[in-house]
Short mmCIF file of C-alpha atoms in Angstrom, two decimals:
data_model
loop_
_atom_site.label_atom_id
_atom_site.label_comp_id
_atom_site.label_asym_id
_atom_site.label_seq_id
_atom_site.Cartn_x
_atom_site.Cartn_y
_atom_site.Cartn_z
CA UNK A 1 77.95 -13.97 12.46
CA UNK A 2 77.22 -17.17 10.56
CA UNK A 3 80.22 -19.44 10.06
CA UNK A 4 80.88 -20.48 6.45
CA UNK A 5 82.19 -23.99 5.81
CA UNK A 6 83.07 -25.52 2.45
CA UNK A 7 83.30 -29.23 1.68
CA UNK A 8 85.15 -30.26 -1.46
CA UNK A 9 84.11 -33.78 -2.43
CA UNK A 10 80.66 -35.26 -1.87
CA UNK A 11 81.52 -38.92 -1.35
CA UNK A 12 80.98 -40.83 1.86
CA UNK A 13 83.23 -38.56 3.97
CA UNK A 14 81.91 -35.31 2.54
CA UNK A 15 78.27 -36.38 2.68
CA UNK A 16 78.54 -37.61 6.26
CA UNK A 17 80.38 -34.46 7.31
CA UNK A 18 77.64 -32.36 5.70
CA UNK A 19 74.97 -34.34 7.53
CA UNK A 20 76.61 -33.90 10.93
CA UNK A 21 77.27 -30.22 10.25
CA UNK A 22 73.50 -29.91 9.88
CA UNK A 23 72.61 -31.81 13.07
CA UNK A 24 75.33 -31.23 15.68
CA UNK A 25 74.70 -28.58 18.36
CA UNK A 26 75.52 -25.18 16.89
CA UNK A 27 74.62 -26.20 13.32
CA UNK A 28 72.09 -23.39 13.12
CA UNK A 29 75.03 -20.95 13.16
CA UNK A 30 76.70 -22.59 10.17
CA UNK A 31 76.22 -22.27 6.41
CA UNK A 32 77.72 -25.18 4.46
CA UNK A 33 78.51 -25.36 0.74
CA UNK A 34 79.53 -28.66 -0.81
CA UNK A 35 81.31 -28.76 -4.16
CA UNK A 36 81.41 -31.94 -6.25
CA UNK A 37 81.49 -32.37 -10.01
CA UNK A 38 80.25 -35.96 -9.75
CA UNK A 39 83.05 -37.46 -11.82
CA UNK A 40 84.49 -40.81 -10.77
CA UNK A 41 83.34 -40.78 -7.18
CA UNK A 42 84.08 -44.12 -5.54
CA UNK A 43 81.25 -43.93 -2.98
CA UNK A 44 78.48 -43.54 -5.53
CA UNK A 45 79.85 -46.43 -7.59
CA UNK A 46 80.12 -48.71 -4.58
CA UNK A 47 77.89 -51.26 -2.92
CA UNK A 48 79.63 -52.44 0.17
CA UNK A 49 79.77 -54.94 2.96
CA UNK A 50 80.00 -53.50 6.47
CA UNK A 51 81.76 -56.32 8.25
CA UNK A 52 85.35 -55.42 9.25
CA UNK A 53 85.69 -57.81 12.18
CA UNK A 54 87.32 -60.74 10.39
CA UNK A 55 89.87 -58.66 8.53
CA UNK A 56 93.41 -60.05 8.67
CA UNK A 57 94.97 -56.59 8.43
CA UNK A 58 97.76 -56.09 10.96
CA UNK A 59 97.10 -52.35 11.18
CA UNK A 60 95.33 -52.03 14.51
CA UNK A 61 94.62 -48.33 13.97
CA UNK A 62 92.71 -49.20 10.82
CA UNK A 63 90.80 -51.92 12.64
CA UNK A 64 89.76 -49.56 15.44
CA UNK A 65 88.58 -47.02 12.86
CA UNK A 66 86.69 -49.63 10.83
CA UNK A 67 85.09 -51.06 13.96
CA UNK A 68 84.03 -47.57 15.04
CA UNK A 69 82.54 -47.04 11.57
CA UNK A 70 80.56 -50.27 11.79
CA UNK A 71 79.38 -49.29 15.29
CA UNK A 72 78.24 -45.87 14.04
CA UNK A 73 76.07 -47.13 11.19
CA UNK A 74 72.94 -48.21 13.13
CA UNK A 75 72.87 -44.86 14.95
CA UNK A 76 73.43 -42.87 11.75
CA UNK A 77 70.76 -44.75 9.81
CA UNK A 78 68.27 -44.35 12.67
CA UNK A 79 68.94 -40.66 13.26
CA UNK A 80 68.87 -39.79 9.55
CA UNK A 81 65.74 -41.95 9.09
CA UNK A 82 67.16 -43.90 6.17
CA UNK A 83 65.51 -47.03 4.79
CA UNK A 84 66.60 -50.62 4.30
CA UNK A 85 67.29 -49.97 0.62
CA UNK A 86 70.25 -47.89 1.87
CA UNK A 87 71.56 -50.05 4.72
CA UNK A 88 70.45 -53.30 6.28
CA UNK A 89 71.96 -55.68 8.81
CA UNK A 90 71.42 -58.87 6.85
CA UNK A 91 74.40 -60.69 8.28
CA UNK A 92 77.67 -61.67 6.61
CA UNK A 93 78.93 -65.10 5.60
CA UNK A 94 82.66 -65.61 5.05
CA UNK A 95 83.36 -68.99 3.43
CA UNK A 96 86.32 -71.33 3.70
CA UNK A 97 86.78 -74.69 1.95
CA UNK A 98 89.30 -76.26 4.36
CA UNK A 99 87.80 -77.19 7.76
CA UNK A 100 90.88 -76.05 9.71
CA UNK A 101 90.76 -72.66 7.99
CA UNK A 102 87.10 -72.37 8.92
CA UNK A 103 87.90 -73.12 12.55
CA UNK A 104 90.65 -70.48 12.61
CA UNK A 105 88.19 -67.94 11.19
CA UNK A 106 85.57 -68.88 13.79
CA UNK A 107 88.05 -68.51 16.64
CA UNK A 108 89.07 -65.07 15.32
CA UNK A 109 85.40 -64.07 15.23
CA UNK A 110 84.88 -65.20 18.81
CA UNK A 111 87.94 -63.22 19.93
CA UNK A 112 86.91 -60.04 18.12
CA UNK A 113 83.35 -60.35 19.43
CA UNK A 114 84.55 -59.81 23.00
CA UNK A 115 84.91 -56.06 22.38
CA UNK A 116 82.60 -55.65 19.36
CA UNK A 117 78.99 -56.00 20.42
CA UNK A 118 77.83 -54.82 17.00
CA UNK A 119 79.00 -58.15 15.54
CA UNK A 120 75.94 -59.84 17.02
CA UNK A 121 75.82 -63.61 16.93
CA UNK A 122 78.62 -65.74 15.46
CA UNK A 123 78.14 -69.29 14.14
CA UNK A 124 79.70 -71.80 11.78
CA UNK A 125 77.48 -72.97 8.93
CA UNK A 126 77.64 -76.09 6.81
CA UNK A 127 77.45 -75.70 3.05
CA UNK A 128 73.78 -76.72 3.21
CA UNK A 129 73.09 -74.10 5.88
CA UNK A 130 74.83 -71.43 3.81
CA UNK A 131 72.68 -72.29 0.81
CA UNK A 132 69.53 -72.21 2.95
CA UNK A 133 70.36 -68.63 3.96
CA UNK A 134 71.40 -67.60 0.43
CA UNK A 135 69.31 -69.71 -1.98
CA UNK A 136 70.80 -67.88 -4.96
CA UNK A 137 74.01 -69.82 -4.47
CA UNK A 138 74.51 -73.03 -6.40
CA UNK A 139 78.17 -73.68 -5.66
CA UNK A 140 78.54 -73.48 -1.90
CA UNK A 141 81.24 -73.75 0.75
CA UNK A 142 80.80 -73.78 4.54
CA UNK A 143 81.31 -70.49 6.33
CA UNK A 144 81.23 -68.32 9.41
CA UNK A 145 78.06 -66.27 9.88
CA UNK A 146 78.10 -62.88 11.65
CA UNK A 147 74.60 -61.56 12.28
CA UNK A 148 75.69 -57.91 12.63
CA UNK A 149 77.19 -57.75 9.15
CA UNK A 150 75.40 -55.41 6.77
CA UNK A 151 75.13 -54.26 3.20
CA UNK A 152 75.03 -50.64 2.08
CA UNK A 153 74.34 -48.93 -1.22
CA UNK A 154 76.91 -46.13 -1.52
CA UNK A 155 74.98 -43.95 -3.96
CA UNK A 156 71.74 -44.16 -1.98
CA UNK A 157 73.52 -43.40 1.28
CA UNK A 158 75.39 -40.39 -0.06
CA UNK A 159 72.33 -38.96 -1.82
CA UNK A 160 70.07 -39.37 1.21
CA UNK A 161 72.56 -37.82 3.63
CA UNK A 162 72.97 -34.81 1.33
CA UNK A 163 69.19 -34.50 1.03
CA UNK A 164 68.84 -34.44 4.83
CA UNK A 165 71.53 -31.78 5.17
CA UNK A 166 70.13 -29.72 2.27
CA UNK A 167 66.85 -29.40 4.14
CA UNK A 168 68.74 -27.48 6.84
CA UNK A 169 71.95 -25.58 6.09
CA UNK A 170 73.62 -27.20 3.08
CA UNK A 171 73.94 -25.94 -0.50
CA UNK A 172 75.28 -28.43 -3.07
CA UNK A 173 77.15 -27.04 -6.07
CA UNK A 174 77.82 -29.52 -8.90
CA UNK A 175 81.09 -28.11 -10.16
CA UNK A 176 84.85 -28.56 -10.16
CA UNK A 177 86.75 -26.17 -7.89
CA UNK A 178 90.40 -25.45 -7.15
CA UNK A 179 92.32 -23.76 -4.35
CA UNK A 180 94.58 -20.72 -4.39
CA UNK A 181 97.91 -20.38 -2.61
CA UNK A 182 96.27 -18.23 0.07
CA UNK A 183 93.52 -20.77 0.75
CA UNK A 184 90.57 -19.44 -1.24
CA UNK A 185 88.19 -21.76 -3.08
CA UNK A 186 87.96 -20.89 -6.78
CA UNK A 187 84.42 -21.55 -8.01
CA UNK A 188 82.52 -20.72 -11.19
CA UNK A 189 81.48 -17.50 -9.45
CA UNK A 190 85.04 -16.54 -8.54
CA UNK A 191 87.31 -17.02 -5.55
CA UNK A 192 85.61 -17.34 -2.16
CA UNK A 193 86.94 -17.34 1.37
CA UNK A 194 85.57 -19.81 3.94
CA UNK A 195 86.10 -20.07 7.69
CA UNK A 196 86.84 -23.79 7.37
CA UNK A 197 87.33 -26.06 4.36
CA UNK A 198 87.00 -29.86 4.44
CA UNK A 199 88.84 -31.40 1.49
CA UNK A 200 87.44 -34.92 1.11
CA UNK A 201 88.14 -35.41 -2.57
CA UNK A 202 89.67 -38.88 -2.44
CA UNK A 203 92.23 -39.50 -5.17
CA UNK A 204 91.95 -35.87 -6.31
CA UNK A 205 93.44 -34.60 -3.04
CA UNK A 206 96.95 -34.36 -4.46
CA UNK A 207 95.82 -32.05 -7.26
CA UNK A 208 93.77 -29.87 -4.92
CA UNK A 209 96.50 -29.35 -2.30
CA UNK A 210 99.28 -28.56 -4.78
CA UNK A 211 98.59 -24.76 -4.82
CA UNK A 212 99.04 -24.75 -1.03
CA UNK A 213 102.54 -26.17 -1.45
CA UNK A 214 101.51 -29.57 -0.10
CA UNK A 215 102.38 -32.94 -1.66
CA UNK A 216 99.93 -35.69 -0.69
CA UNK A 217 100.82 -39.38 -0.66
CA UNK A 218 97.75 -40.46 -2.64
CA UNK A 219 97.34 -42.64 -5.70
CA UNK A 220 94.27 -43.53 -7.72
CA UNK A 221 92.88 -47.01 -8.25
CA UNK A 222 90.06 -47.99 -10.59
CA UNK A 223 87.28 -50.22 -9.28
CA UNK A 224 84.45 -51.90 -11.19
CA UNK A 225 81.49 -54.00 -10.11
CA UNK A 226 78.49 -55.45 -11.89
CA UNK A 227 74.75 -55.48 -11.26
CA UNK A 228 72.75 -58.58 -12.13
CA UNK A 229 69.06 -59.40 -12.33
CA UNK A 230 68.46 -62.71 -10.55
CA UNK A 231 65.55 -64.73 -9.26
CA UNK A 232 63.53 -62.84 -6.66
CA UNK A 233 62.93 -64.71 -3.42
CA UNK A 234 60.07 -62.81 -1.71
CA UNK A 235 60.77 -64.45 1.62
CA UNK A 236 64.52 -63.96 1.34
CA UNK A 237 64.87 -60.18 1.00
CA UNK A 238 67.24 -60.28 3.97
CA UNK A 239 69.75 -62.66 2.42
CA UNK A 240 73.20 -62.28 3.98
CA UNK A 241 76.05 -60.84 1.97
CA UNK A 242 78.74 -63.39 1.14
CA UNK A 243 82.52 -63.01 1.09
CA UNK A 244 83.40 -66.24 -0.73
CA UNK A 245 86.92 -67.62 -0.61
CA UNK A 246 88.68 -66.97 -3.91
CA UNK A 247 85.80 -65.06 -5.52
CA UNK A 248 84.35 -61.54 -5.63
CA UNK A 249 81.99 -60.33 -2.94
CA UNK A 250 78.38 -61.39 -3.46
CA UNK A 251 75.86 -58.77 -2.31
CA UNK A 252 72.13 -59.58 -2.72
CA UNK A 253 69.91 -56.50 -2.41
CA UNK A 254 66.59 -58.26 -2.66
CA UNK A 255 63.89 -57.74 -5.30
CA UNK A 256 66.04 -59.70 -7.77
CA UNK A 257 69.08 -57.37 -7.59
CA UNK A 258 72.58 -58.74 -7.07
CA UNK A 259 75.91 -56.86 -6.92
CA UNK A 260 79.20 -58.69 -7.56
CA UNK A 261 82.64 -57.10 -7.15
CA UNK A 262 84.67 -55.11 -6.95
CA UNK A 263 87.97 -55.05 -8.81
CA UNK A 264 91.22 -53.38 -7.74
CA UNK A 265 92.91 -52.00 -10.87
CA UNK A 266 96.05 -49.99 -10.12
CA UNK A 267 96.75 -49.41 -13.82
CA UNK A 268 93.26 -47.99 -14.34
CA UNK A 269 93.77 -44.95 -12.11
CA UNK A 270 91.25 -42.26 -13.18
CA UNK A 271 89.99 -44.17 -16.23
CA UNK A 272 86.20 -44.53 -15.95
CA UNK A 273 85.69 -46.58 -19.12
CA UNK A 274 83.90 -49.89 -18.66
CA UNK A 275 86.33 -52.69 -19.49
CA UNK A 276 84.59 -55.62 -21.19
CA UNK A 277 87.32 -58.05 -20.10
CA UNK A 278 86.86 -57.02 -16.48
CA UNK A 279 83.10 -57.31 -16.82
CA UNK A 280 83.55 -60.85 -18.13
CA UNK A 281 85.85 -61.68 -15.22
CA UNK A 282 83.29 -60.41 -12.69
CA UNK A 283 80.52 -62.31 -14.44
CA UNK A 284 82.67 -65.44 -14.40
CA UNK A 285 83.09 -65.11 -10.63
CA UNK A 286 79.33 -64.77 -10.26
CA UNK A 287 78.75 -67.82 -12.48
CA UNK A 288 81.05 -69.97 -10.36
CA UNK A 289 78.75 -69.19 -7.44
CA UNK A 290 75.57 -69.40 -9.52
CA UNK A 291 76.26 -71.91 -12.35
CA UNK A 292 73.03 -71.14 -14.22
CA UNK A 293 73.76 -67.40 -14.53
CA UNK A 294 74.16 -65.97 -18.07
CA UNK A 295 75.37 -62.72 -19.61
CA UNK A 296 71.71 -61.79 -20.22
CA UNK A 297 71.41 -61.24 -16.47
CA UNK A 298 73.82 -58.31 -16.57
CA UNK A 299 71.96 -55.03 -16.00
CA UNK A 300 74.77 -52.57 -15.34
CA UNK A 301 78.39 -51.84 -14.52
CA UNK A 302 79.58 -49.31 -11.94
CA UNK A 303 83.02 -47.69 -12.21
CA UNK A 304 84.74 -45.46 -9.66
CA UNK A 305 88.13 -44.21 -8.50
CA UNK A 306 89.47 -45.07 -5.05
CA UNK A 307 92.27 -43.32 -3.18
CA UNK A 308 95.16 -45.17 -1.54
CA UNK A 309 98.15 -44.04 0.50
CA UNK A 310 101.44 -45.94 0.33
CA UNK A 311 100.67 -47.85 3.54
CA UNK A 312 97.03 -48.53 2.50
CA UNK A 313 95.75 -46.61 5.55
CA UNK A 314 93.26 -43.73 5.62
CA UNK A 315 94.36 -40.35 6.96
CA UNK A 316 92.38 -37.31 8.03
CA UNK A 317 92.52 -34.20 10.18
CA UNK A 318 93.66 -30.56 10.31
CA UNK A 319 96.15 -29.69 7.58
CA UNK A 320 99.54 -28.84 9.13
CA UNK A 321 100.39 -25.12 8.85
CA UNK A 322 97.02 -24.37 7.22
CA UNK A 323 94.55 -23.88 10.07
CA UNK A 324 91.55 -23.32 7.81
CA UNK A 325 91.75 -26.77 6.20
CA UNK A 326 90.78 -30.29 7.18
CA UNK A 327 91.58 -33.17 4.84
CA UNK A 328 90.71 -36.84 4.36
CA UNK A 329 91.88 -39.43 1.86
CA UNK A 330 93.37 -42.90 1.45
CA UNK A 331 90.20 -44.80 2.40
CA UNK A 332 90.69 -47.40 -0.34
CA UNK A 333 88.18 -50.24 -0.60
CA UNK A 334 87.00 -49.81 3.00
CA UNK A 335 85.64 -46.32 2.42
CA UNK A 336 82.00 -47.17 3.07
CA UNK A 337 83.03 -48.67 6.43
CA UNK A 338 85.46 -46.02 7.69
CA UNK A 339 84.03 -42.98 5.88
CA UNK A 340 81.08 -42.16 8.17
CA UNK A 341 83.26 -42.11 11.28
CA UNK A 342 85.82 -39.89 9.54
CA UNK A 343 83.09 -37.55 8.32
CA UNK A 344 81.61 -37.26 11.81
CA UNK A 345 85.00 -36.47 13.36
CA UNK A 346 85.82 -33.86 10.72
CA UNK A 347 82.42 -32.21 11.12
CA UNK A 348 82.98 -31.83 14.85
CA UNK A 349 86.44 -30.38 14.31
CA UNK A 350 85.20 -27.94 11.66
CA UNK A 351 82.38 -26.79 13.92
CA UNK A 352 84.14 -26.58 17.27
CA UNK A 353 87.86 -26.25 16.43
CA UNK A 354 90.50 -27.43 18.86
CA UNK A 355 93.31 -29.89 18.29
CA UNK A 356 91.73 -33.36 18.31
CA UNK A 357 93.84 -36.42 19.05
CA UNK A 358 92.92 -39.14 16.58
CA UNK A 359 96.11 -41.16 17.06
CA UNK A 360 94.08 -44.27 17.97
CA UNK A 361 92.87 -44.31 14.35
CA UNK A 362 95.80 -43.07 12.27
CA UNK A 363 99.45 -42.13 12.04
CA UNK A 364 100.35 -38.39 12.13
CA UNK A 365 99.24 -36.52 9.02
CA UNK A 366 102.87 -35.63 8.31
CA UNK A 367 103.25 -39.31 7.36
CA UNK A 368 101.16 -38.58 4.25
CA UNK A 369 101.56 -34.86 3.64
CA UNK A 370 104.77 -32.93 2.97
CA UNK A 371 105.78 -29.47 1.86
CA UNK A 372 106.63 -29.27 -1.84
CA UNK A 373 109.43 -26.86 -0.90
CA UNK A 374 111.40 -29.71 0.73
#
């Protein structure tokens, strides 16, 4: 009998889980249905930098998860046959103005590189060398260059992964669903029972799990970024992404497209309205890096809703006392980095069962999930 699996939420975790559920051994015995209404999804609004190695986070579980996500990307992109418009290892430059700060950053990079081959080459760059690699920049600081750093377009990645899975065993339903107390998925066609359900709905997890008597430690955060039309450098389509000190991330996509952002707006929560003041702030950050930039260069604004737990760490795995369900949330601003690894792990668990030990990546799920009866 064919196993029926539902995925609620088609962001980076849900899309990656769907892809692996269509390619892992035994996938031919599985029928997958993904439900997503397309409202507010952080992944599709995001354009990210895959370069976790210089993070100053003290959470070593998060770092191991992020590093595993960065390691997985080249394999995922190759196996799914995705193009450079989705993901490309262009390198990352992290800038510092003070020479001693730059040296500290370089030493951290050298230390992390010892067990992170994906980082590639590490080098310090003068301001002139930074500008030579990223000729768009007009106001430049020296930096540390990591050749394995990459850029990724969240919407393109999610859409392409779902397309690959849809060619095999996935059906995508663009609708809002809820859960019943006995674990059924309520769709526009009525309540349906699935053998396994992956709930990867980000900040909407709390609402979805409430009927099961579960309270999730999840809050919503609004994020905005801007798209700009800039000078096209035909020979510089592989310009590194830049994480400039004191400014927003600077992500050139080639062909005259530049992404700058993103914001972290706790008060915004689920509000998807473009804020003109925030747009002006993002543009101002871009102008400090490119002094000749004007408002006429603005071509679009992306808005999405991230999910955060109280300790800013992602969590995922089998839902305690509800064997049918697997959950994931709390990815925050590192979702494009950690999401593919989480999706792959959840897909394997949904397909093969068992009690996986993911303690190297996260605290117990009971840290984030509690019974509403307590």
